[in-house]
Amino acid sequence: MILEDGSYNEGWTLAHRDFHRALLAGCASPRLDAIATSLRDSAELYRRWYWALTDDHQRDIPGEHRRLKDFALERDTDQAVALLGAHIERAPQALIAYAQENGLDSSFA
């Protein structure tokens, strides 16, 4: 996500978007697809903050994506849903912890 010079890897952002679009490619509901796409796109700022502000860089995001792909191809919906939920929730949980640790959470009350 971050390049050697410390800048954000825009290529990764595009690849990440394309990967999650591919996961939804079989969705038979255009409305559900549009909602999921909108939520994913809206979360981009938080993904960037997560990477810049938290110390969660030992995370194996490519490994998470490989497992998501495998579960999708195997049609293992229970495992895919569980992993996708954890995949999505990790960044906001880390950002909330960051805000609490740095006294920023009270400004949102």
PDB file of N, CA and C in Angstrom:
ATOM      1  N   MET A   1       0.808  -1.190   0.000  1.00  0.00           N
ATOM      2  CA  MET A   1       0.000   0.000   0.000  1.00  0.00           C
ATOM      3  C   MET A   1       0.861   1.267   0.000  1.00  0.00           C
ATOM      4  N   ILE A   2       2.001   1.198   0.659  1.00  0.00           N
ATOM      5  CA  ILE A   2       2.898   2.343   0.729  1.00  0.00           C
ATOM      6  C   ILE A   2       4.157   2.024  -0.079  1.00  0.00           C
ATOM      7  N   LEU A   3       4.585   2.986  -0.870  1.00  0.00           N
ATOM      8  CA  LEU A   3       5.803   2.822  -1.658  1.00  0.00           C
ATOM      9  C   LEU A   3       7.030   3.114  -0.804  1.00  0.00           C
ATOM     10  N   GLU A   4       8.187   2.757  -1.300  1.00  0.00           N
ATOM     11  CA  GLU A   4       9.424   2.967  -0.552  1.00  0.00           C
ATOM     12  C   GLU A   4       9.653   4.419  -0.164  1.00  0.00           C
ATOM     13  N   ASP A   5       9.175   5.355  -0.982  1.00  0.00           N
ATOM     14  CA  ASP A   5       9.357   6.773  -0.667  1.00  0.00           C
ATOM     15  C   ASP A   5       8.331   7.300   0.339  1.00  0.00           C
ATOM     16  N   GLY A   6       7.459   6.401   0.835  1.00  0.00           N
ATOM     17  CA  GLY A   6       6.456   6.773   1.826  1.00  0.00           C
ATOM     18  C   GLY A   6       5.134   7.231   1.244  1.00  0.00           C
ATOM     19  N   SER A   7       5.044   7.335  -0.070  1.00  0.00           N
ATOM     20  CA  SER A   7       3.786   7.754  -0.691  1.00  0.00           C
ATOM     21  C   SER A   7       2.834   6.569  -0.832  1.00  0.00           C
ATOM     22  N   TYR A   8       1.579   6.897  -0.977  1.00  0.00           N
ATOM     23  CA  TYR A   8       0.548   5.874  -1.102  1.00  0.00           C
ATOM     24  C   TYR A   8       0.580   5.281  -2.506  1.00  0.00           C
ATOM     25  N   ASN A   9       0.480   3.991  -2.609  1.00  0.00           N
ATOM     26  CA  ASN A   9       0.548   3.278  -3.879  1.00  0.00           C
ATOM     27  C   ASN A   9      -0.827   3.305  -4.563  1.00  0.00           C
ATOM     28  N   GLU A  10      -1.002   4.235  -5.475  1.00  0.00           N
ATOM     29  CA  GLU A  10      -2.280   4.359  -6.179  1.00  0.00           C
ATOM     30  C   GLU A  10      -2.582   3.120  -7.027  1.00  0.00           C
ATOM     31  N   GLY A  11      -1.548   2.464  -7.538  1.00  0.00           N
ATOM     32  CA  GLY A  11      -1.749   1.235  -8.299  1.00  0.00           C
ATOM     33  C   GLY A  11      -2.382   0.148  -7.448  1.00  0.00           C
ATOM     34  N   TRP A  12      -1.968   0.089  -6.181  1.00  0.00           N
ATOM     35  CA  TRP A  12      -2.562  -0.895  -5.272  1.00  0.00           C
ATOM     36  C   TRP A  12      -4.046  -0.593  -5.086  1.00  0.00           C
ATOM     37  N   THR A  13      -4.385   0.679  -4.950  1.00  0.00           N
ATOM     38  CA  THR A  13      -5.781   1.071  -4.766  1.00  0.00           C
ATOM     39  C   THR A  13      -6.634   0.587  -5.931  1.00  0.00           C
ATOM     40  N   LEU A  14      -6.140   0.757  -7.146  1.00  0.00           N
ATOM     41  CA  LEU A  14      -6.888   0.309  -8.330  1.00  0.00           C
ATOM     42  C   LEU A  14      -7.004  -1.206  -8.365  1.00  0.00           C
ATOM     43  N   ALA A  15      -5.911  -1.901  -8.052  1.00  0.00           N
ATOM     44  CA  ALA A  15      -5.940  -3.375  -8.029  1.00  0.00           C
ATOM     45  C   ALA A  15      -6.894  -3.873  -6.946  1.00  0.00           C
ATOM     46  N   HIS A  16      -6.898  -3.208  -5.794  1.00  0.00           N
ATOM     47  CA  HIS A  16      -7.792  -3.586  -4.690  1.00  0.00           C
ATOM     48  C   HIS A  16      -9.249  -3.415  -5.103  1.00  0.00           C
ATOM     49  N   ARG A  17      -9.551  -2.286  -5.744  1.00  0.00           N
ATOM     50  CA  ARG A  17     -10.908  -2.041  -6.238  1.00  0.00           C
ATOM     51  C   ARG A  17     -11.319  -3.121  -7.246  1.00  0.00           C
ATOM     52  N   ASP A  18     -10.427  -3.429  -8.179  1.00  0.00           N
ATOM     53  CA  ASP A  18     -10.732  -4.427  -9.205  1.00  0.00           C
ATOM     54  C   ASP A  18     -10.936  -5.815  -8.592  1.00  0.00           C
ATOM     55  N   PHE A  19     -10.129  -6.144  -7.578  1.00  0.00           N
ATOM     56  CA  PHE A  19     -10.280  -7.445  -6.924  1.00  0.00           C
ATOM     57  C   PHE A  19     -11.668  -7.569  -6.296  1.00  0.00           C
ATOM     58  N   HIS A  20     -12.067  -6.543  -5.549  1.00  0.00           N
ATOM     59  CA  HIS A  20     -13.368  -6.622  -4.880  1.00  0.00           C
ATOM     60  C   HIS A  20     -14.513  -6.535  -5.882  1.00  0.00           C
ATOM     61  N   ARG A  21     -14.312  -5.869  -6.985  1.00  0.00           N
ATOM     62  CA  ARG A  21     -15.328  -5.882  -8.054  1.00  0.00           C
ATOM     63  C   ARG A  21     -15.471  -7.293  -8.623  1.00  0.00           C
ATOM     64  N   ALA A  22     -14.343  -7.970  -8.788  1.00  0.00           N
ATOM     65  CA  ALA A  22     -14.380  -9.345  -9.313  1.00  0.00           C
ATOM     66  C   ALA A  22     -15.132 -10.269  -8.362  1.00  0.00           C
ATOM     67  N   LEU A  23     -14.957 -10.060  -7.046  1.00  0.00           N
ATOM     68  CA  LEU A  23     -15.704 -10.879  -6.085  1.00  0.00           C
ATOM     69  C   LEU A  23     -17.209 -10.701  -6.254  1.00  0.00           C
ATOM     70  N   LEU A  24     -17.621  -9.504  -6.635  1.00  0.00           N
ATOM     71  CA  LEU A  24     -19.048  -9.216  -6.797  1.00  0.00           C
ATOM     72  C   LEU A  24     -19.565  -9.498  -8.205  1.00  0.00           C
ATOM     73  N   ALA A  25     -18.685  -9.905  -9.098  1.00  0.00           N
ATOM     74  CA  ALA A  25     -19.066 -10.064 -10.506  1.00  0.00           C
ATOM     75  C   ALA A  25     -20.241 -11.019 -10.700  1.00  0.00           C
ATOM     76  N   GLY A  26     -20.377 -12.009  -9.855  1.00  0.00           N
ATOM     77  CA  GLY A  26     -21.471 -12.966  -9.996  1.00  0.00           C
ATOM     78  C   GLY A  26     -22.748 -12.539  -9.320  1.00  0.00           C
ATOM     79  N   CYS A  27     -22.754 -11.367  -8.729  1.00  0.00           N
ATOM     80  CA  CYS A  27     -23.938 -10.883  -8.023  1.00  0.00           C
ATOM     81  C   CYS A  27     -25.082 -10.670  -9.019  1.00  0.00           C
ATOM     82  N   ALA A  28     -26.197 -11.267  -8.728  1.00  0.00           N
ATOM     83  CA  ALA A  28     -27.347 -11.159  -9.630  1.00  0.00           C
ATOM     84  C   ALA A  28     -28.185  -9.915  -9.354  1.00  0.00           C
ATOM     85  N   SER A  29     -27.798  -9.146  -8.350  1.00  0.00           N
ATOM     86  CA  SER A  29     -28.575  -7.971  -7.980  1.00  0.00           C
ATOM     87  C   SER A  29     -27.783  -6.699  -8.275  1.00  0.00           C
ATOM     88  N   PRO A  30     -28.157  -5.963  -9.312  1.00  0.00           N
ATOM     89  CA  PRO A  30     -27.460  -4.703  -9.593  1.00  0.00           C
ATOM     90  C   PRO A  30     -27.531  -3.728  -8.420  1.00  0.00           C
ATOM     91  N   ARG A  31     -28.628  -3.743  -7.705  1.00  0.00           N
ATOM     92  CA  ARG A  31     -28.776  -2.840  -6.545  1.00  0.00           C
ATOM     93  C   ARG A  31     -27.774  -3.204  -5.448  1.00  0.00           C
ATOM     94  N   LEU A  32     -27.662  -4.479  -5.123  1.00  0.00           N
ATOM     95  CA  LEU A  32     -26.713  -4.918  -4.107  1.00  0.00           C
ATOM     96  C   LEU A  32     -25.279  -4.631  -4.556  1.00  0.00           C
ATOM     97  N   ASP A  33     -24.999  -4.862  -5.809  1.00  0.00           N
ATOM     98  CA  ASP A  33     -23.670  -4.564  -6.355  1.00  0.00           C
ATOM     99  C   ASP A  33     -23.360  -3.071  -6.229  1.00  0.00           C
ATOM    100  N   ALA A  34     -24.324  -2.222  -6.543  1.00  0.00           N
ATOM    101  CA  ALA A  34     -24.118  -0.777  -6.456  1.00  0.00           C
ATOM    102  C   ALA A  34     -23.903  -0.335  -5.008  1.00  0.00           C
ATOM    103  N   ILE A  35     -24.641  -0.917  -4.077  1.00  0.00           N
ATOM    104  CA  ILE A  35     -24.476  -0.572  -2.660  1.00  0.00           C
ATOM    105  C   ILE A  35     -23.095  -0.986  -2.181  1.00  0.00           C
ATOM    106  N   ALA A  36     -22.686  -2.211  -2.490  1.00  0.00           N
ATOM    107  CA  ALA A  36     -21.371  -2.690  -2.069  1.00  0.00           C
ATOM    108  C   ALA A  36     -20.255  -1.849  -2.675  1.00  0.00           C
ATOM    109  N   THR A  37     -20.393  -1.486  -3.941  1.00  0.00           N
ATOM    110  CA  THR A  37     -19.389  -0.657  -4.609  1.00  0.00           C
ATOM    111  C   THR A  37     -19.313   0.721  -3.968  1.00  0.00           C
ATOM    112  N   SER A  38     -20.459   1.305  -3.668  1.00  0.00           N
ATOM    113  CA  SER A  38     -20.492   2.618  -3.040  1.00  0.00           C
ATOM    114  C   SER A  38     -19.848   2.585  -1.658  1.00  0.00           C
ATOM    115  N   LEU A  39     -20.155   1.561  -0.884  1.00  0.00           N
ATOM    116  CA  LEU A  39     -19.554   1.440   0.451  1.00  0.00           C
ATOM    117  C   LEU A  39     -18.042   1.260   0.363  1.00  0.00           C
ATOM    118  N   ARG A  40     -17.600   0.422  -0.555  1.00  0.00           N
ATOM    119  CA  ARG A  40     -16.164   0.192  -0.714  1.00  0.00           C
ATOM    120  C   ARG A  40     -15.460   1.476  -1.134  1.00  0.00           C
ATOM    121  N   ASP A  41     -16.019   2.186  -2.091  1.00  0.00           N
ATOM    122  CA  ASP A  41     -15.409   3.434  -2.547  1.00  0.00           C
ATOM    123  C   ASP A  41     -15.401   4.484  -1.438  1.00  0.00           C
ATOM    124  N   SER A  42     -16.471   4.542  -0.652  1.00  0.00           N
ATOM    125  CA  SER A  42     -16.550   5.505   0.446  1.00  0.00           C
ATOM    126  C   SER A  42     -15.529   5.203   1.539  1.00  0.00           C
ATOM    127  N   ALA A  43     -15.119   3.970   1.659  1.00  0.00           N
ATOM    128  CA  ALA A  43     -14.173   3.570   2.704  1.00  0.00           C
ATOM    129  C   ALA A  43     -12.719   3.837   2.315  1.00  0.00           C
ATOM    130  N   GLU A  44     -12.468   4.310   1.109  1.00  0.00           N
ATOM    131  CA  GLU A  44     -11.082   4.493   0.653  1.00  0.00           C
ATOM    132  C   GLU A  44     -10.299   5.437   1.559  1.00  0.00           C
ATOM    133  N   LEU A  45     -10.879   6.531   1.963  1.00  0.00           N
ATOM    134  CA  LEU A  45     -10.194   7.469   2.843  1.00  0.00           C
ATOM    135  C   LEU A  45      -9.788   6.785   4.147  1.00  0.00           C
ATOM    136  N   TYR A  46     -10.685   5.961   4.692  1.00  0.00           N
ATOM    137  CA  TYR A  46     -10.388   5.271   5.946  1.00  0.00           C
ATOM    138  C   TYR A  46      -9.281   4.248   5.762  1.00  0.00           C
ATOM    139  N   ARG A  47      -9.221   3.579   4.605  1.00  0.00           N
ATOM    140  CA  ARG A  47      -8.117   2.649   4.337  1.00  0.00           C
ATOM    141  C   ARG A  47      -6.789   3.397   4.337  1.00  0.00           C
ATOM    142  N   ARG A  48      -6.786   4.570   3.764  1.00  0.00           N
ATOM    143  CA  ARG A  48      -5.549   5.370   3.731  1.00  0.00           C
ATOM    144  C   ARG A  48      -5.161   5.827   5.130  1.00  0.00           C
ATOM    145  N   TRP A  49      -6.126   6.301   5.904  1.00  0.00           N
ATOM    146  CA  TRP A  49      -5.835   6.702   7.279  1.00  0.00           C
ATOM    147  C   TRP A  49      -5.337   5.506   8.076  1.00  0.00           C
ATOM    148  N   TYR A  50      -5.986   4.371   7.915  1.00  0.00           N
ATOM    149  CA  TYR A  50      -5.599   3.145   8.626  1.00  0.00           C
ATOM    150  C   TYR A  50      -4.125   2.832   8.369  1.00  0.00           C
ATOM    151  N   TRP A  51      -3.736   2.878   7.121  1.00  0.00           N
ATOM    152  CA  TRP A  51      -2.358   2.521   6.781  1.00  0.00           C
ATOM    153  C   TRP A  51      -1.370   3.553   7.299  1.00  0.00           C
ATOM    154  N   ALA A  52      -1.740   4.833   7.260  1.00  0.00           N
ATOM    155  CA  ALA A  52      -0.834   5.905   7.677  1.00  0.00           C
ATOM    156  C   ALA A  52      -0.756   6.046   9.198  1.00  0.00           C
ATOM    157  N   LEU A  53      -1.840   5.769   9.914  1.00  0.00           N
ATOM    158  CA  LEU A  53      -1.897   6.077  11.333  1.00  0.00           C
ATOM    159  C   LEU A  53      -1.699   4.890  12.272  1.00  0.00           C
ATOM    160  N   THR A  54      -2.003   3.704  11.811  1.00  0.00           N
ATOM    161  CA  THR A  54      -1.932   2.560  12.727  1.00  0.00           C
ATOM    162  C   THR A  54      -0.647   1.773  12.520  1.00  0.00           C
ATOM    163  N   ASP A  55      -0.373   0.938  13.472  1.00  0.00           N
ATOM    164  CA  ASP A  55       0.818   0.093  13.408  1.00  0.00           C
ATOM    165  C   ASP A  55       0.399  -1.356  13.139  1.00  0.00           C
ATOM    166  N   ASP A  56      -0.420  -1.538  12.127  1.00  0.00           N
ATOM    167  CA  ASP A  56      -0.962  -2.860  11.786  1.00  0.00           C
ATOM    168  C   ASP A  56      -0.347  -3.353  10.483  1.00  0.00           C
ATOM    169  N   HIS A  57       0.938  -3.070  10.287  1.00  0.00           N
ATOM    170  CA  HIS A  57       1.580  -3.351   9.009  1.00  0.00           C
ATOM    171  C   HIS A  57       2.066  -4.792   8.863  1.00  0.00           C
ATOM    172  N   GLN A  58       1.939  -5.596   9.909  1.00  0.00           N
ATOM    173  CA  GLN A  58       2.278  -7.001   9.792  1.00  0.00           C
ATOM    174  C   GLN A  58       1.143  -7.802   9.143  1.00  0.00           C
ATOM    175  N   ARG A  59       0.053  -7.162   8.905  1.00  0.00           N
ATOM    176  CA  ARG A  59      -1.121  -7.778   8.303  1.00  0.00           C
ATOM    177  C   ARG A  59      -0.786  -8.318   6.913  1.00  0.00           C
ATOM    178  N   ASP A  60      -1.283  -9.509   6.617  1.00  0.00           N
ATOM    179  CA  ASP A  60      -1.041 -10.136   5.314  1.00  0.00           C
ATOM    180  C   ASP A  60      -2.262  -9.913   4.416  1.00  0.00           C
ATOM    181  N   ILE A  61      -2.387  -8.713   3.878  1.00  0.00           N
ATOM    182  CA  ILE A  61      -3.538  -8.385   3.034  1.00  0.00           C
ATOM    183  C   ILE A  61      -3.559  -9.228   1.761  1.00  0.00           C
ATOM    184  N   PRO A  62      -2.411  -9.431   1.082  1.00  0.00           N
ATOM    185  CA  PRO A  62      -2.456 -10.321  -0.089  1.00  0.00           C
ATOM    186  C   PRO A  62      -2.935 -11.735   0.280  1.00  0.00           C
ATOM    187  N   GLY A  63      -2.531 -12.221   1.439  1.00  0.00           N
ATOM    188  CA  GLY A  63      -2.993 -13.540   1.887  1.00  0.00           C
ATOM    189  C   GLY A  63      -4.488 -13.558   2.144  1.00  0.00           C
ATOM    190  N   GLU A  64      -5.011 -12.476   2.745  1.00  0.00           N
ATOM    191  CA  GLU A  64      -6.456 -12.378   2.956  1.00  0.00           C
ATOM    192  C   GLU A  64      -7.188 -12.409   1.617  1.00  0.00           C
ATOM    193  N   HIS A  65      -6.657 -11.691   0.641  1.00  0.00           N
ATOM    194  CA  HIS A  65      -7.290 -11.663  -0.679  1.00  0.00           C
ATOM    195  C   HIS A  65      -7.226 -13.033  -1.353  1.00  0.00           C
ATOM    196  N   ARG A  66      -6.101 -13.725  -1.214  1.00  0.00           N
ATOM    197  CA  ARG A  66      -6.009 -15.081  -1.802  1.00  0.00           C
ATOM    198  C   ARG A  66      -7.049 -16.006  -1.186  1.00  0.00           C
ATOM    199  N   ARG A  67      -7.187 -15.948   0.139  1.00  0.00           N
ATOM    200  CA  ARG A  67      -8.180 -16.808   0.797  1.00  0.00           C
ATOM    201  C   ARG A  67      -9.600 -16.421   0.376  1.00  0.00           C
ATOM    202  N   LEU A  68      -9.873 -15.118   0.256  1.00  0.00           N
ATOM    203  CA  LEU A  68     -11.191 -14.688  -0.218  1.00  0.00           C
ATOM    204  C   LEU A  68     -11.471 -15.229  -1.611  1.00  0.00           C
ATOM    205  N   LYS A  69     -10.473 -15.127  -2.491  1.00  0.00           N
ATOM    206  CA  LYS A  69     -10.616 -15.651  -3.851  1.00  0.00           C
ATOM    207  C   LYS A  69     -10.884 -17.149  -3.825  1.00  0.00           C
ATOM    208  N   ASP A  70     -10.095 -17.864  -3.022  1.00  0.00           N
ATOM    209  CA  ASP A  70     -10.261 -19.321  -2.942  1.00  0.00           C
ATOM    210  C   ASP A  70     -11.649 -19.699  -2.439  1.00  0.00           C
ATOM    211  N   PHE A  71     -12.104 -19.049  -1.369  1.00  0.00           N
ATOM    212  CA  PHE A  71     -13.440 -19.350  -0.842  1.00  0.00           C
ATOM    213  C   PHE A  71     -14.519 -19.026  -1.870  1.00  0.00           C
ATOM    214  N   ALA A  72     -14.348 -17.934  -2.604  1.00  0.00           N
ATOM    215  CA  ALA A  72     -15.337 -17.579  -3.632  1.00  0.00           C
ATOM    216  C   ALA A  72     -15.363 -18.627  -4.740  1.00  0.00           C
ATOM    217  N   LEU A  73     -14.194 -19.052  -5.186  1.00  0.00           N
ATOM    218  CA  LEU A  73     -14.140 -20.058  -6.252  1.00  0.00           C
ATOM    219  C   LEU A  73     -14.665 -21.413  -5.791  1.00  0.00           C
ATOM    220  N   GLU A  74     -14.479 -21.712  -4.516  1.00  0.00           N
ATOM    221  CA  GLU A  74     -14.982 -22.972  -3.953  1.00  0.00           C
ATOM    222  C   GLU A  74     -16.466 -22.887  -3.585  1.00  0.00           C
ATOM    223  N   ARG A  75     -17.030 -21.683  -3.716  1.00  0.00           N
ATOM    224  CA  ARG A  75     -18.425 -21.414  -3.329  1.00  0.00           C
ATOM    225  C   ARG A  75     -18.651 -21.700  -1.843  1.00  0.00           C
ATOM    226  N   ASP A  76     -17.622 -21.459  -1.033  1.00  0.00           N
ATOM    227  CA  ASP A  76     -17.702 -21.658   0.414  1.00  0.00           C
ATOM    228  C   ASP A  76     -18.160 -20.341   1.034  1.00  0.00           C
ATOM    229  N   THR A  77     -19.466 -20.116   0.989  1.00  0.00           N
ATOM    230  CA  THR A  77     -19.994 -18.822   1.408  1.00  0.00           C
ATOM    231  C   THR A  77     -19.786 -18.558   2.897  1.00  0.00           C
ATOM    232  N   ASP A  78     -19.905 -19.578   3.731  1.00  0.00           N
ATOM    233  CA  ASP A  78     -19.729 -19.351   5.169  1.00  0.00           C
ATOM    234  C   ASP A  78     -18.328 -18.845   5.484  1.00  0.00           C
ATOM    235  N   GLN A  79     -17.321 -19.498   4.921  1.00  0.00           N
ATOM    236  CA  GLN A  79     -15.938 -19.075   5.151  1.00  0.00           C
ATOM    237  C   GLN A  79     -15.677 -17.706   4.503  1.00  0.00           C
ATOM    238  N   ALA A  80     -16.207 -17.502   3.317  1.00  0.00           N
ATOM    239  CA  ALA A  80     -15.995 -16.229   2.606  1.00  0.00           C
ATOM    240  C   ALA A  80     -16.609 -15.069   3.383  1.00  0.00           C
ATOM    241  N   VAL A  81     -17.825 -15.249   3.866  1.00  0.00           N
ATOM    242  CA  VAL A  81     -18.493 -14.186   4.620  1.00  0.00           C
ATOM    243  C   VAL A  81     -17.748 -13.888   5.909  1.00  0.00           C
ATOM    244  N   ALA A  82     -17.317 -14.929   6.609  1.00  0.00           N
ATOM    245  CA  ALA A  82     -16.576 -14.723   7.862  1.00  0.00           C
ATOM    246  C   ALA A  82     -15.271 -13.970   7.611  1.00  0.00           C
ATOM    247  N   LEU A  83     -14.531 -14.390   6.603  1.00  0.00           N
ATOM    248  CA  LEU A  83     -13.260 -13.739   6.306  1.00  0.00           C
ATOM    249  C   LEU A  83     -13.478 -12.317   5.787  1.00  0.00           C
ATOM    250  N   LEU A  84     -14.463 -12.123   4.930  1.00  0.00           N
ATOM    251  CA  LEU A  84     -14.730 -10.781   4.402  1.00  0.00           C
ATOM    252  C   LEU A  84     -15.122  -9.829   5.534  1.00  0.00           C
ATOM    253  N   GLY A  85     -15.934 -10.309   6.463  1.00  0.00           N
ATOM    254  CA  GLY A  85     -16.307  -9.476   7.607  1.00  0.00           C
ATOM    255  C   GLY A  85     -15.087  -9.049   8.407  1.00  0.00           C
ATOM    256  N   ALA A  86     -14.206  -9.994   8.703  1.00  0.00           N
ATOM    257  CA  ALA A  86     -12.981  -9.677   9.446  1.00  0.00           C
ATOM    258  C   ALA A  86     -12.082  -8.749   8.635  1.00  0.00           C
ATOM    259  N   HIS A  87     -12.012  -8.982   7.334  1.00  0.00           N
ATOM    260  CA  HIS A  87     -11.194  -8.173   6.418  1.00  0.00           C
ATOM    261  C   HIS A  87     -11.662  -6.716   6.425  1.00  0.00           C
ATOM    262  N   ILE A  88     -12.953  -6.517   6.389  1.00  0.00           N
ATOM    263  CA  ILE A  88     -13.534  -5.178   6.339  1.00  0.00           C
ATOM    264  C   ILE A  88     -13.451  -4.489   7.706  1.00  0.00           C
ATOM    265  N   GLU A  89     -13.673  -5.232   8.775  1.00  0.00           N
ATOM    266  CA  GLU A  89     -13.754  -4.639  10.110  1.00  0.00           C
ATOM    267  C   GLU A  89     -12.397  -4.278  10.717  1.00  0.00           C
ATOM    268  N   ARG A  90     -11.332  -4.870  10.239  1.00  0.00           N
ATOM    269  CA  ARG A  90     -10.031  -4.673  10.882  1.00  0.00           C
ATOM    270  C   ARG A  90      -9.569  -3.214  10.847  1.00  0.00           C
ATOM    271  N   ALA A  91      -9.689  -2.552   9.715  1.00  0.00           N
ATOM    272  CA  ALA A  91      -9.231  -1.161   9.612  1.00  0.00           C
ATOM    273  C   ALA A  91     -10.020  -0.228  10.520  1.00  0.00           C
ATOM    274  N   PRO A  92     -11.363  -0.260  10.511  1.00  0.00           N
ATOM    275  CA  PRO A  92     -12.077   0.646  11.408  1.00  0.00           C
ATOM    276  C   PRO A  92     -11.783   0.371  12.880  1.00  0.00           C
ATOM    277  N   GLN A  93     -11.630  -0.896  13.243  1.00  0.00           N
ATOM    278  CA  GLN A  93     -11.306  -1.215  14.634  1.00  0.00           C
ATOM    279  C   GLN A  93      -9.952  -0.632  15.018  1.00  0.00           C
ATOM    280  N   ALA A  94      -8.978  -0.721  14.115  1.00  0.00           N
ATOM    281  CA  ALA A  94      -7.652  -0.167  14.389  1.00  0.00           C
ATOM    282  C   ALA A  94      -7.706   1.355  14.456  1.00  0.00           C
ATOM    283  N   LEU A  95      -8.509   1.985  13.604  1.00  0.00           N
ATOM    284  CA  LEU A  95      -8.636   3.446  13.649  1.00  0.00           C
ATOM    285  C   LEU A  95      -9.325   3.917  14.925  1.00  0.00           C
ATOM    286  N   ILE A  96     -10.324   3.184  15.372  1.00  0.00           N
ATOM    287  CA  ILE A  96     -10.998   3.531  16.628  1.00  0.00           C
ATOM    288  C   ILE A  96     -10.012   3.409  17.788  1.00  0.00           C
ATOM    289  N   ALA A  97      -9.229   2.343  17.803  1.00  0.00           N
ATOM    290  CA  ALA A  97      -8.213   2.176  18.847  1.00  0.00           C
ATOM    291  C   ALA A  97      -7.201   3.313  18.804  1.00  0.00           C
ATOM    292  N   TYR A  98      -6.786   3.696  17.606  1.00  0.00           N
ATOM    293  CA  TYR A  98      -5.852   4.814  17.445  1.00  0.00           C
ATOM    294  C   TYR A  98      -6.456   6.094  18.027  1.00  0.00           C
ATOM    295  N   ALA A  99      -7.711   6.365  17.694  1.00  0.00           N
ATOM    296  CA  ALA A  99      -8.380   7.573  18.191  1.00  0.00           C
ATOM    297  C   ALA A  99      -8.465   7.554  19.714  1.00  0.00           C
ATOM    298  N   GLN A 100      -8.794   6.404  20.289  1.00  0.00           N
ATOM    299  CA  GLN A 100      -8.880   6.301  21.741  1.00  0.00           C
ATOM    300  C   GLN A 100      -7.527   6.495  22.406  1.00  0.00           C
ATOM    301  N   GLU A 101      -6.498   5.890  21.838  1.00  0.00           N
ATOM    302  CA  GLU A 101      -5.148   5.993  22.398  1.00  0.00           C
ATOM    303  C   GLU A 101      -4.613   7.412  22.325  1.00  0.00           C
ATOM    304  N   ASN A 102      -5.071   8.176  21.362  1.00  0.00           N
ATOM    305  CA  ASN A 102      -4.557   9.533  21.154  1.00  0.00           C
ATOM    306  C   ASN A 102      -5.557  10.613  21.598  1.00  0.00           C
ATOM    307  N   GLY A 103      -6.562  10.213  22.350  1.00  0.00           N
ATOM    308  CA  GLY A 103      -7.516  11.176  22.898  1.00  0.00           C
ATOM    309  C   GLY A 103      -8.386  11.856  21.868  1.00  0.00           C
ATOM    310  N   LEU A 104      -8.567  11.227  20.734  1.00  0.00           N
ATOM    311  CA  LEU A 104      -9.351  11.836  19.660  1.00  0.00           C
ATOM    312  C   LEU A 104     -10.804  11.393  19.664  1.00  0.00           C
ATOM    313  N   ASP A 105     -11.123  10.351  20.400  1.00  0.00           N
ATOM    314  CA  ASP A 105     -12.480   9.811  20.351  1.00  0.00           C
ATOM    315  C   ASP A 105     -13.497  10.722  21.014  1.00  0.00           C
ATOM    316  N   SER A 106     -13.107  11.530  21.995  1.00  0.00           N
ATOM    317  CA  SER A 106     -14.063  12.402  22.677  1.00  0.00           C
ATOM    318  C   SER A 106     -14.549  13.531  21.770  1.00  0.00           C
ATOM    319  N   SER A 107     -13.796  13.863  20.751  1.00  0.00           N
ATOM    320  CA  SER A 107     -14.209  14.950  19.855  1.00  0.00           C
ATOM    321  C   SER A 107     -15.338  14.519  18.926  1.00  0.00           C
ATOM    322  N   PHE A 108     -15.653  13.229  18.903  1.00  0.00           N
ATOM    323  CA  PHE A 108     -16.712  12.727  18.028  1.00  0.00           C
ATOM    324  C   PHE A 108     -18.003  12.484  18.787  1.00  0.00           C
ATOM    325  N   ALA A 109     -18.015  12.730  20.080  1.00  0.00           N
ATOM    326  CA  ALA A 109     -19.193  12.443  20.892  1.00  0.00           C
ATOM    327  C   ALA A 109     -20.286  13.453  20.663  1.00  0.00           C
TER     328      ALA A 109
END
